[in-house]
């Protein structure tokens, strides 16, 4: 007969015995207000266009975007991040449609603002890649390279027109050096001191952006390795973080989320501003594709990925499942 003293006294399993017990001692909780919905609005369409690589996600019309914003608000989602998709004929080397007050993104901001007012945080992608005929996030120099400082001038213009349209938060995603400072100055000098900046502080040159390229009708030739971060580097992100904060970032982001949870955790430990993470198109597509094959439980996998991102330190998560998940929480 085994002596009683040989049995373990400490049994962590006691705190896992029932769903109620596990819920009570959970260290990380998801809430609808943690979630932000990225949404695409395409110029010149009458019906939503499904995105093949992202089942369940569409390029919205102006009308269906307004409906999606209301649905997100009613589900308790905190915000919506808008991406404009112009007609191909309007793309040019300077991304002119991105700074046209009547460009698709600016129109969409006004539409959503008219629909939900200040009840939903309206965010906008501040980048040129959707609007350039070469697909890069900035203007090119004579040698075909992205001209950082010339691009900053364009970003300042974009910030102004997006703010004029009524956006609450701009999200500069181009990874140009000095972009946060230039945008902050442009906003402040045009009477938009209350518009916040969500800095894409650590945006990595990732293989997981593929489906997004379809979503925005990207015309990209080549790659973005000279301005997006090298996936091998962590300290580089902390340098970018320090610069963004010094330049006036109100919030910071790590993108992608899942493959860079270590970066996210390090950033979250280092700052006293809100931290976001973007669960990008490739992360979404992997779960949807595996679930379609019957290889994983879709709903459980979605919640597990989001909980992991939240546990790593993200206070806000941009995810294409935002409205769906918010309804279930």
XYZ file of C-alpha atoms in Angstrom:
329
model
C 0.000 0.000 0.000
C 1.372 3.410 -0.975
C 2.076 5.814 1.879
C -0.108 8.931 1.806
C 2.933 11.175 1.964
C 4.018 10.049 -1.495
C 0.993 11.657 -3.169
C 1.372 15.241 -4.416
C 0.024 17.929 -2.125
C 0.118 20.622 -4.775
C -2.316 19.757 -7.541
C -2.707 22.545 -10.143
C -5.416 20.404 -11.736
C -7.761 21.390 -8.906
C -8.149 24.758 -10.623
C -9.158 23.107 -13.922
C -11.914 20.812 -12.678
C -14.975 22.561 -14.167
C -15.699 25.230 -16.757
C -16.806 27.554 -13.960
C -13.528 27.007 -12.089
C -11.437 27.581 -15.207
C -13.385 30.735 -15.992
C -12.922 32.060 -12.469
C -9.136 31.680 -12.440
C -8.513 32.667 -16.074
C -5.566 35.069 -16.300
C -6.456 36.436 -19.730
C -9.902 37.459 -20.921
C -11.111 38.589 -24.309
C -13.688 41.350 -24.473
C -15.439 42.840 -27.514
C -13.820 46.195 -26.695
C -10.409 44.594 -27.310
C -11.267 44.093 -30.981
C -10.947 46.274 -34.083
C -12.430 45.305 -37.444
C -10.335 45.917 -40.590
C -12.628 46.605 -43.561
C -12.087 47.203 -47.271
C -14.211 49.535 -49.372
C -13.881 49.431 -53.146
C -14.710 52.204 -55.536
C -17.158 51.639 -58.380
C -18.835 48.373 -57.331
C -22.538 47.772 -56.731
C -22.278 44.507 -54.815
C -19.670 43.298 -52.313
C -16.822 41.375 -53.932
C -15.698 38.244 -52.049
C -11.967 37.965 -51.389
C -11.015 34.493 -52.595
C -8.122 33.979 -50.199
C -10.110 35.248 -47.202
C -13.396 33.320 -47.018
C -16.081 35.449 -45.411
C -14.307 38.772 -46.055
C -15.353 41.096 -48.872
C -14.514 44.343 -50.583
C -17.457 46.447 -49.472
C -19.578 48.884 -51.345
C -20.166 52.180 -49.584
C -23.587 50.945 -48.462
C -22.424 47.571 -47.139
C -19.515 49.242 -45.348
C -21.960 51.410 -43.429
C -23.911 48.282 -42.512
C -20.733 46.493 -41.393
C -19.818 49.451 -39.187
C -23.225 49.390 -37.505
C -22.983 45.630 -36.962
C -19.551 46.023 -35.392
C -20.847 48.759 -33.103
C -23.859 46.698 -32.035
C -21.578 43.730 -31.269
C -19.445 45.882 -28.977
C -16.364 46.100 -31.208
C -14.159 49.059 -30.293
C -13.178 50.335 -33.721
C -13.018 49.877 -37.461
C -9.868 50.269 -39.593
C -10.717 51.386 -43.132
C -8.774 50.555 -46.290
C -9.696 52.163 -49.598
C -9.503 50.353 -52.937
C -9.603 52.832 -55.837
C -10.389 52.087 -59.441
C -7.287 50.913 -61.303
C -7.484 53.847 -63.690
C -6.963 56.235 -60.761
C -3.666 54.705 -59.661
C -0.505 56.600 -60.504
C 3.088 56.904 -59.376
C 2.306 59.397 -56.623
C -0.825 57.716 -55.281
C -2.875 60.818 -56.035
C -6.198 59.173 -55.147
C -4.922 58.771 -51.599
C -4.912 62.530 -51.045
C -7.996 63.412 -53.079
C -10.634 64.724 -50.643
C -13.154 62.810 -52.753
C -11.018 59.652 -52.930
C -12.658 56.404 -51.894
C -11.096 56.251 -48.419
C -12.033 59.807 -47.528
C -15.570 59.228 -48.791
C -15.775 56.032 -46.743
C -14.611 57.811 -43.594
C -17.369 60.391 -44.032
C -19.925 57.630 -44.689
C -19.038 55.713 -41.552
C -18.816 58.869 -39.459
C -22.313 59.865 -40.596
C -23.581 56.404 -39.667
C -21.984 55.824 -36.249
C -20.637 59.214 -35.193
C -18.235 58.942 -32.298
C -19.698 55.707 -30.907
C -17.247 53.576 -32.908
C -13.578 54.569 -33.199
C -12.954 55.204 -36.909
C -9.418 54.451 -37.994
C -7.845 54.816 -41.436
C -4.893 53.238 -43.159
C -2.414 55.999 -43.946
C -0.314 54.538 -46.733
C 0.097 54.891 -50.482
C 0.315 51.254 -51.580
C -3.379 50.954 -52.460
C -3.137 54.037 -54.689
C 0.182 53.661 -56.534
C 0.498 51.916 -59.868
C 3.714 50.250 -58.685
C 2.188 49.071 -55.394
C 4.859 50.416 -53.073
C 4.080 52.325 -49.885
C 5.740 55.509 -51.139
C 6.832 57.437 -54.186
C 9.829 56.199 -56.155
C 13.025 58.027 -57.068
C 14.707 58.011 -60.467
C 16.325 54.662 -59.708
C 13.026 53.011 -58.762
C 13.696 52.990 -55.013
C 11.204 54.255 -52.432
C 12.101 57.861 -51.618
C 11.608 58.128 -47.863
C 11.475 61.914 -47.501
C 9.392 62.569 -50.603
C 6.970 59.966 -49.271
C 6.730 61.797 -45.947
C 5.385 64.841 -47.764
C 2.651 62.686 -49.261
C 1.842 61.177 -45.848
C 1.408 64.672 -44.394
C -1.158 65.411 -47.091
C -2.923 62.097 -46.464
C -3.157 62.801 -42.750
C -4.801 66.147 -43.406
C -7.461 64.871 -45.822
C -8.290 61.879 -43.642
C -8.619 64.113 -40.600
C -10.749 66.563 -42.567
C -13.031 63.633 -43.417
C -13.581 62.965 -39.717
C -11.297 60.086 -38.803
C -10.485 59.564 -35.127
C -7.209 57.672 -35.589
C -4.718 57.481 -38.461
C -2.601 54.377 -38.883
C 0.606 55.102 -40.799
C 1.643 51.678 -42.068
C 4.347 52.498 -44.617
C 7.361 52.126 -42.294
C 9.030 55.285 -43.534
C 11.615 56.780 -41.181
C 10.183 59.836 -39.421
C 6.589 59.219 -40.502
C 5.004 59.631 -37.066
C 6.673 62.992 -36.434
C 5.758 64.421 -39.825
C 2.158 63.246 -39.512
C 1.868 64.640 -35.984
C 3.105 68.018 -37.171
C 0.749 67.986 -40.149
C -2.248 67.192 -37.958
C -1.381 69.766 -35.326
C -0.731 72.520 -37.861
C -4.102 71.988 -39.523
C -6.197 72.072 -36.355
C -6.443 68.318 -35.866
C -4.683 68.027 -32.522
C -7.285 65.543 -31.273
C -6.668 62.990 -34.050
C -4.611 60.116 -32.655
C -1.779 58.196 -34.310
C -1.643 54.416 -34.129
C 1.955 53.806 -35.185
C 2.737 50.633 -37.090
C 5.903 50.440 -35.027
C 7.003 46.925 -35.874
C 5.674 45.973 -39.294
C 7.598 43.012 -40.585
C 8.265 42.021 -44.172
C 6.099 38.932 -43.923
C 5.028 36.091 -46.181
C 1.601 36.238 -44.537
C 0.416 39.382 -46.360
C -0.511 37.465 -49.507
C -4.319 37.507 -49.172
C -4.254 41.202 -48.247
C -2.700 41.982 -51.625
C -5.830 40.567 -53.243
C -8.042 42.468 -50.806
C -6.625 45.869 -51.795
C -5.989 45.031 -55.459
C -2.268 45.569 -54.998
C -0.139 46.389 -58.041
C 3.095 45.545 -56.214
C 6.173 44.656 -58.211
C 9.202 43.482 -56.240
C 9.083 43.467 -52.439
C 9.192 45.806 -49.447
C 12.244 44.445 -47.688
C 14.085 47.784 -47.780
C 11.525 49.502 -45.556
C 9.570 46.812 -43.709
C 11.409 45.068 -40.883
C 13.513 41.943 -41.198
C 11.743 38.971 -39.538
C 15.076 37.984 -37.968
C 15.303 41.121 -35.812
C 13.869 42.042 -32.413
C 16.155 44.827 -31.154
C 15.412 46.746 -34.329
C 11.753 46.851 -33.268
C 12.681 48.389 -29.946
C 14.636 51.099 -31.755
C 11.635 51.790 -33.965
C 9.491 51.871 -30.824
C 11.658 54.486 -29.144
C 11.592 56.665 -32.260
C 7.815 56.434 -32.683
C 7.193 57.375 -29.068
C 9.619 60.291 -29.299
C 7.823 61.508 -32.422
C 4.433 61.495 -30.720
C 2.765 58.116 -31.278
C -0.349 57.718 -29.129
C -0.543 53.946 -29.640
C 1.832 51.390 -31.129
C 1.340 48.208 -33.098
C 3.067 44.943 -33.940
C 2.185 43.371 -37.294
C 1.789 40.439 -37.963
C 0.633 39.173 -34.568
C 0.940 35.393 -34.344
C 4.486 34.861 -35.656
C 5.777 37.812 -33.588
C 4.334 37.229 -30.119
C 7.816 37.585 -28.628
C 8.118 41.052 -30.181
C 4.632 41.936 -28.988
C 5.448 40.861 -25.422
C 8.676 42.855 -25.409
C 6.953 45.970 -26.736
C 4.129 45.639 -24.208
C 6.646 45.399 -21.372
C 8.460 48.509 -22.563
C 5.765 51.156 -22.958
C 3.058 53.034 -21.120
C 0.881 53.630 -24.179
C -1.773 51.258 -25.563
C -0.388 48.367 -27.615
C -2.137 46.838 -30.627
C -1.461 43.762 -32.724
C -2.772 42.998 -36.199
C -3.839 39.423 -36.890
C -3.232 39.663 -40.604
C -4.785 38.118 -43.684
C -2.477 35.109 -43.875
C -3.156 34.225 -40.248
C -6.882 34.422 -40.952
C -6.596 32.405 -44.152
C -4.622 29.571 -42.512
C -7.291 28.974 -39.881
C -10.141 29.208 -42.379
C -8.417 26.863 -44.837
C -7.545 24.263 -42.192
C -11.076 24.427 -40.803
C -12.547 23.990 -44.278
C -10.476 20.824 -44.615
C -11.813 19.595 -41.287
C -8.341 19.553 -39.776
C -9.090 21.918 -36.858
C -12.066 23.171 -34.885
C -12.562 26.624 -36.413
C -14.261 28.418 -33.547
C -11.919 27.092 -30.883
C -8.871 27.909 -33.020
C -10.039 31.492 -33.552
C -10.488 32.081 -29.822
C -7.173 30.403 -29.028
C -5.230 32.580 -31.450
C -6.856 35.754 -30.148
C -6.323 34.763 -26.532
C -2.650 34.138 -27.261
C -2.280 37.595 -28.784
C -4.058 39.155 -25.825
C -1.927 37.162 -23.358
C 1.250 38.375 -25.050
C 0.299 41.946 -24.199
C -1.979 43.368 -26.897
C -4.709 45.596 -25.511
C -6.241 45.950 -28.977
C -6.401 43.299 -31.684
C -7.169 44.022 -35.309
C -8.830 40.884 -36.628
C -11.167 40.066 -39.493
C -13.186 37.975 -37.024
C -13.855 40.997 -34.779
C -17.623 41.250 -35.178
C -18.182 37.495 -35.169
C -16.088 36.953 -32.052
C -17.558 39.957 -30.253
C -21.018 38.467 -30.683
C -19.958 35.220 -29.028
C -18.094 36.664 -26.049
